Short mmCIF file of C-alpha atoms in Angstrom, two decimals:
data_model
loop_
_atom_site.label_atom_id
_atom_site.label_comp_id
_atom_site.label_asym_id
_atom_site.label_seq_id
_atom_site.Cartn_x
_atom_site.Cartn_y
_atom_site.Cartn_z
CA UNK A 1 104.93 87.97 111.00
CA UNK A 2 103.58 91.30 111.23
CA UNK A 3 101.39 92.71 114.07
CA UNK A 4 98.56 94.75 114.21
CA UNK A 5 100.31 97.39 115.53
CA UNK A 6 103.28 97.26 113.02
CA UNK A 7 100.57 97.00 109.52
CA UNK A 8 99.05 100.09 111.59
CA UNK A 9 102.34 102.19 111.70
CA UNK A 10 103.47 101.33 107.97
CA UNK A 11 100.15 101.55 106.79
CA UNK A 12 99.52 105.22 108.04
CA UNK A 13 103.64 105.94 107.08
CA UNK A 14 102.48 104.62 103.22
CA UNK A 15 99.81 106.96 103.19
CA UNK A 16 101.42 110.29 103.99
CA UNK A 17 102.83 112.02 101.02
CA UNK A 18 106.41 113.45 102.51
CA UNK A 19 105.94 117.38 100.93
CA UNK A 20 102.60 117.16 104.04
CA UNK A 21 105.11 117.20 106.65
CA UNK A 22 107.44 119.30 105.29
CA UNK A 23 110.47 117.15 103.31
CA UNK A 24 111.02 116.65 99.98
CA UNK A 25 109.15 114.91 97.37
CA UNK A 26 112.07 111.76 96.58
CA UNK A 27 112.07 109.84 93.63
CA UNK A 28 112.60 106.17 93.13
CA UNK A 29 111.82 105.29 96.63
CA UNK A 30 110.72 101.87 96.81
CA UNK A 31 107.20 102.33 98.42
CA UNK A 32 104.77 105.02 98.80
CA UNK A 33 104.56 107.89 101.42
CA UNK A 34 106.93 108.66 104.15
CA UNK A 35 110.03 106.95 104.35
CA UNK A 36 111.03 105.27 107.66
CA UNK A 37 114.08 106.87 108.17
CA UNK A 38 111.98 110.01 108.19
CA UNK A 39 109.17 109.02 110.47
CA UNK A 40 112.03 106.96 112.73
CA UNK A 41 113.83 110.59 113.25
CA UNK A 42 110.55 112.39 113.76
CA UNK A 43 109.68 110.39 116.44
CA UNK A 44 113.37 110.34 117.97
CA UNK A 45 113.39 106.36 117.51
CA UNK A 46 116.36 104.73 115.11
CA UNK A 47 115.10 103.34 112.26
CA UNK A 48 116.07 99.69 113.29
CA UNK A 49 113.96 99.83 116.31
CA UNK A 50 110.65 101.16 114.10
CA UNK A 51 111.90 98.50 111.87
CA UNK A 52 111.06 95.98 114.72
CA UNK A 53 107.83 97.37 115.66
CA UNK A 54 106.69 97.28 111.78
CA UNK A 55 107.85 93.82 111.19
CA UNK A 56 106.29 92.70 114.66
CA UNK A 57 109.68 91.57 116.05
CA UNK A 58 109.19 94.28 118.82
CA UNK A 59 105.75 93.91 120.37
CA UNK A 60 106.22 95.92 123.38
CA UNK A 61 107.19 99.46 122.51
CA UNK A 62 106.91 101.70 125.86
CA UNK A 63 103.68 104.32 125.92
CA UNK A 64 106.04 107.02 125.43
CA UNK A 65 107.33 105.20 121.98
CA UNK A 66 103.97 105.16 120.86
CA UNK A 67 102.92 108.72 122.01
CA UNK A 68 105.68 109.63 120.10
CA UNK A 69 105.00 107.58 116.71
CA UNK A 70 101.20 109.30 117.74
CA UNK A 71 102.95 112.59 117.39
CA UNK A 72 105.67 111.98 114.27
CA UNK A 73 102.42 110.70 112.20
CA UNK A 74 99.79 113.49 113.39
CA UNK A 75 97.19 111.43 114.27
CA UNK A 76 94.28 112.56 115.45
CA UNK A 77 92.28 112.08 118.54
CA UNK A 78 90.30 109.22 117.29
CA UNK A 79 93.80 107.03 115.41
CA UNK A 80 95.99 107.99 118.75
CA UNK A 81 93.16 106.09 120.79
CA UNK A 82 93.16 103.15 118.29
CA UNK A 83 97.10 102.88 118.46
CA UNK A 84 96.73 102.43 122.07
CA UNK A 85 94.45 99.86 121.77
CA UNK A 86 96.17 98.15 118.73
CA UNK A 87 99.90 98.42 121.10
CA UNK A 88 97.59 96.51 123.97
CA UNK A 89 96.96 94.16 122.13
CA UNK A 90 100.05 93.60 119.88
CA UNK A 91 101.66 93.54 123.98
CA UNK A 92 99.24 90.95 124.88
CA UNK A 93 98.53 93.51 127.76
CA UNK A 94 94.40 92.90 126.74
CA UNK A 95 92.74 91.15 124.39
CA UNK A 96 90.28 92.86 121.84
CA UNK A 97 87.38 94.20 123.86
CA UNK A 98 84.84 92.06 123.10
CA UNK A 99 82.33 90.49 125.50
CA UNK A 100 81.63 86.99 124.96
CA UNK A 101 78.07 87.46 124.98
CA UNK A 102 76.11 88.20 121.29
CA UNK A 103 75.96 91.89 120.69
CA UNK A 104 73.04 94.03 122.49
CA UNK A 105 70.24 94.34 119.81
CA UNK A 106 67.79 95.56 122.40
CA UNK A 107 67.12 100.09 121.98
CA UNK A 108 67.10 101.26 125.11
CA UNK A 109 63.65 103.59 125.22
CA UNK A 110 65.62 106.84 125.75
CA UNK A 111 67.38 106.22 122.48
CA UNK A 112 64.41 105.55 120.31
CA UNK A 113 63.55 108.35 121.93
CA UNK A 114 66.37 110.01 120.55
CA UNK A 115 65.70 108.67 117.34
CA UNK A 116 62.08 110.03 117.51
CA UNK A 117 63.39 113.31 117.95
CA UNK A 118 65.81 113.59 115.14
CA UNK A 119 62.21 112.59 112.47
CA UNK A 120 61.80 113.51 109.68
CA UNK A 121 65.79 113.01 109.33
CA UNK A 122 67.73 110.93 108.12
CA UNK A 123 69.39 108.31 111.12
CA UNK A 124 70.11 105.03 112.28
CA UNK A 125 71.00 103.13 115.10
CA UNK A 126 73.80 100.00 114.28
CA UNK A 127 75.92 97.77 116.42
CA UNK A 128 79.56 97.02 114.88
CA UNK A 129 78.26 93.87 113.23
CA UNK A 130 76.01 95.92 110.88
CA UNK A 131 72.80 95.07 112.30
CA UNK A 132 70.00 97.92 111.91
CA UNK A 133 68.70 98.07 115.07
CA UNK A 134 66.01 101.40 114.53
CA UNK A 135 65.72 104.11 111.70
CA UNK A 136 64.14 106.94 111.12
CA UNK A 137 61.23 107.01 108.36
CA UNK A 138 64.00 109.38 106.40
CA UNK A 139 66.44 106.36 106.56
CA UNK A 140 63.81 104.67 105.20
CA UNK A 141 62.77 106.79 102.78
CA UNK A 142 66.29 106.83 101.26
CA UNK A 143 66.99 103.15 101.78
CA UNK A 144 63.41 101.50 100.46
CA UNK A 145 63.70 99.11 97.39
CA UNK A 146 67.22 98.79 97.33
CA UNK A 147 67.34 95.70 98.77
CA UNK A 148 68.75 96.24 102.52
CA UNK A 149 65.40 96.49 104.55
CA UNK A 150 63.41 94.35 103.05
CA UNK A 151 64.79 91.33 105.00
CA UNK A 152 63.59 90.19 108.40
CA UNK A 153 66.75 91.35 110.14
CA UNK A 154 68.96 94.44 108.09
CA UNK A 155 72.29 94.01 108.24
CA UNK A 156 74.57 96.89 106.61
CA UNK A 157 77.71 94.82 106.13
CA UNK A 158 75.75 91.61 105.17
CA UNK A 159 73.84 93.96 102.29
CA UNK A 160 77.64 95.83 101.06
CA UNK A 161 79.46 92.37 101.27
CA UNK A 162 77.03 90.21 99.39
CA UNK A 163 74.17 92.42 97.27
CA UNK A 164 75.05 93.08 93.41
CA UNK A 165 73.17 95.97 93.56
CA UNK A 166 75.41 97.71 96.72
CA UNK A 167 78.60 98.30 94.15
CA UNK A 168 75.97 100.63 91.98
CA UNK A 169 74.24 101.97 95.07
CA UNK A 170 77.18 103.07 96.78
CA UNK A 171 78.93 105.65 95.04
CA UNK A 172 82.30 104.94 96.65
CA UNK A 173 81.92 100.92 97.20
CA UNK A 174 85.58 100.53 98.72
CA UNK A 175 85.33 103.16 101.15
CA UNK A 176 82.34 101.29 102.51
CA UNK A 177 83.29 98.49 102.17
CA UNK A 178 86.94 99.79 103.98
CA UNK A 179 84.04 101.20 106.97
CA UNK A 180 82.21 97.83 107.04
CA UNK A 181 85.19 95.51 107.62
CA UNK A 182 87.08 97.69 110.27
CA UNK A 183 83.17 97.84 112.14
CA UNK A 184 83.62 94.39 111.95
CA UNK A 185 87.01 93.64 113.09
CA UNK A 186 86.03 95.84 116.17
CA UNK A 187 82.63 93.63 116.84
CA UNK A 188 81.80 93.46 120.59
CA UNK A 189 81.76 89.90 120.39
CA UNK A 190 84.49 87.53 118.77
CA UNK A 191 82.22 84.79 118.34
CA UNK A 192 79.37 86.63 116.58
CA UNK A 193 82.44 88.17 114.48
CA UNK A 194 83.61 85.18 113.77
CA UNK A 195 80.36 83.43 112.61
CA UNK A 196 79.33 86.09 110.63
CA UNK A 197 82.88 86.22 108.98
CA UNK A 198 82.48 82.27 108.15
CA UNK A 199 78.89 83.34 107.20
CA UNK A 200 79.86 85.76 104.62
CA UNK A 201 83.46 85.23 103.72
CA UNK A 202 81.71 82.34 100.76
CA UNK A 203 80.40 84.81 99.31
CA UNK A 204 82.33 87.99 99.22
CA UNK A 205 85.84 86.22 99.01
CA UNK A 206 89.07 88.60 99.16
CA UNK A 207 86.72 91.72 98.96
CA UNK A 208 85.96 90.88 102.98
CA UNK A 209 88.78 89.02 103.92
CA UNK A 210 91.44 90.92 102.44
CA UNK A 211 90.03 94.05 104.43
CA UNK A 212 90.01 92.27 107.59
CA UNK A 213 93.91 92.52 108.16
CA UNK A 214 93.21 96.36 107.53
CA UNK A 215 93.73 98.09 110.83
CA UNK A 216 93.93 101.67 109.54
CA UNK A 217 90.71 103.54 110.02
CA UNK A 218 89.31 104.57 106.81
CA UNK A 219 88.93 108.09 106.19
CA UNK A 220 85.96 110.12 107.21
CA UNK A 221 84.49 111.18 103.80
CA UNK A 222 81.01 112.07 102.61
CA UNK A 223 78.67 109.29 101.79
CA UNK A 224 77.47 109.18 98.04
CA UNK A 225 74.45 107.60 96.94
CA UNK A 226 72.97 106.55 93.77
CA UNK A 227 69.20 106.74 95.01
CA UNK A 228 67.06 105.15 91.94
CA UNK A 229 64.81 107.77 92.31
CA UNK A 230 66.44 110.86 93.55
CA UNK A 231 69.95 110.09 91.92
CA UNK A 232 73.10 111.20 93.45
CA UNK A 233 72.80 111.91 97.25
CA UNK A 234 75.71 112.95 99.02
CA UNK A 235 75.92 113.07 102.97
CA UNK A 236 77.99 114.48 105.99
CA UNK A 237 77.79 111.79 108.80
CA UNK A 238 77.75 112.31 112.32
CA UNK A 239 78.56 109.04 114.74
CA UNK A 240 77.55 109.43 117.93
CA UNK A 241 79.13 106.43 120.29
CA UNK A 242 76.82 105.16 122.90
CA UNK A 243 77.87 103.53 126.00
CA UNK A 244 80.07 101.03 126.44
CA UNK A 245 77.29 98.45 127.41
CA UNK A 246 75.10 99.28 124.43
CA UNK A 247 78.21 98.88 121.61
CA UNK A 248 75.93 100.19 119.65
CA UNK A 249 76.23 103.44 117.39
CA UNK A 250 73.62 106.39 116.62
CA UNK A 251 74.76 107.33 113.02
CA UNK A 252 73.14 110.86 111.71
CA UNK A 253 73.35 111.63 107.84
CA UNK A 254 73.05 115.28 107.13
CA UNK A 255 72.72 116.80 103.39
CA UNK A 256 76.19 117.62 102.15
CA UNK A 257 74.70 120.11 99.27
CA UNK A 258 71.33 121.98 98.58
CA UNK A 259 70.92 118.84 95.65
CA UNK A 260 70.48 116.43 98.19
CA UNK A 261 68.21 119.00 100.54
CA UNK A 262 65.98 119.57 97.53
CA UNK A 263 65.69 115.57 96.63
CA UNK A 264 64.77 114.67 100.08
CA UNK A 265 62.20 117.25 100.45
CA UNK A 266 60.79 115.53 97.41
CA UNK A 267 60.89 112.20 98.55
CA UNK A 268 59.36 113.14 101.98
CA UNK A 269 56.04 114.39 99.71
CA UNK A 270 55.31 110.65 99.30
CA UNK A 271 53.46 108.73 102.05
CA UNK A 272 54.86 108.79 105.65
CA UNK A 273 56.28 106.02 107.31
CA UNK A 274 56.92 106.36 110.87
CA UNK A 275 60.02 105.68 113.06
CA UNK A 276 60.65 101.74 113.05
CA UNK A 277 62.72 99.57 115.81
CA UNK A 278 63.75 96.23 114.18
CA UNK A 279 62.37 93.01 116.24
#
């Protein structure tokens, strides 16, 4: 039985392509990306004791093994921080860090007044669960009539997970979807994750569920939009963490050509809707 630790480690050594780090491009290998003799002798490991960690027979590598795997697989900042977490837990050293209380849905002032500050752009402010806690009237602007804020309490995975329309409104469907689903398996709260797993999993079947036992973060990629009025819209996204109390997250979309510039300025000519906190 694997671990979450272990499907992390083979799932980042599937996705490297060997010529990245420097070795040859082998044929016939039996799976995809870097082999595990290679990554074992990177990280100065032998290849039967990454074989345990993988398979989840070893669940209690030491922090300098994982540094090391860390270093062998180049993560970056944000992946070495989720191995930690994802050895923690594999040790049984924590548990997932979730409070059992329901996640915060309250805005603090200071951030809506953070929000307020970044009109007439385009941002949101989300908890790990999807909810949409506050938007900017450019969020809304780029959001209105597709379905997603029209009911009494938005949620973003709810609307990707269970709305026809999302596969032809998102561009790139299984990258958000990827985004949604490791959000979710990092909720604050393993009872609201749980009950709006059971809530959804009906509905969306394997395209949820299958994605849950995903622990590799997807990759950070621009956001592509089929807007029904200003067609393609692609963004760069900036996510800025709040405190640990909030677990919440203040997500910024910024144009990622002049095409999407342009369309916005024409969609900010109709009438103005102001900056709106979700009840």
């Amino acid at each position: 039985m694997g671990t979450p630790l272990g499907d992390f480690i083979r799932a980042k050594r599937d996705s490297i392509q060997p010529e990245s780090f420097g070795l040859p491009d082998r044929r016939r290998r039996r799976s995809p990306g870097l082999r595990r003799s290679d990554l074992a002798q990177r990280a100065g490991v032998s290849v039967e004791y990454l074989t345990r960690i993988e398979q989840g027979r070893d669940r209690n590598p030491s922090l300098a093994v994982v540094n090391a795997l860390a270093d062998a697989l180049s993560l970056d900042a944000a992946e070495r921080a989720h191995l930690r977490l994802l050895a923690k837990i594999t040790s049984g050293a924590c548990v997932i860090e979730r409070p059992p209380s329901p996640p915060n849905r309250q805005v603090r002032p200071t951030v809506h007044d953070t929000l307020q500050l970044l009109e007439p752009g385009v941002a949101f402010l989300t908890n790990r669960l999807g909810d949409l806690l506050a938007y900017t009237s450019g969020f809304e602007l780029v959001m209105r009539g597709i379905g997603l804020l029209e009911t009494e309490r938005p949620n973003l995975t709810r609307y990707v997970f269970t709305e026809p329309y999302a596969k032809t409104f998102f561009a790139d469907w299984d990258q958000v979807a990827d985004e949604q689903a490791f959000d979710l398996w990092r909720g604050p709260s393993v009872a609201q994750f749980q009950q709006l797993v059971a809530e959804l999993a009906h509905v969306a079947g394997t395209e949820l569920t299958r994605r849950l036992d995903h622990h590799l973060p997807p990759p950070q990629v621009p956001l592509r939009l089929n807007h029904p009025i200003a067609h393609e819209l692609r963004w760069q996204r900036e996510r800025l963490e709040l405190p640990v109390t909030d677990a919440q997250e203040l997500v910024v979309l910024l144009p990622a050509d002049e095409a999407t510039a342009l369309a916005m300025d024409r969609l900010r000519r109709q009438p103005h809707h102001t900056l709106r906190a979700v009840p």
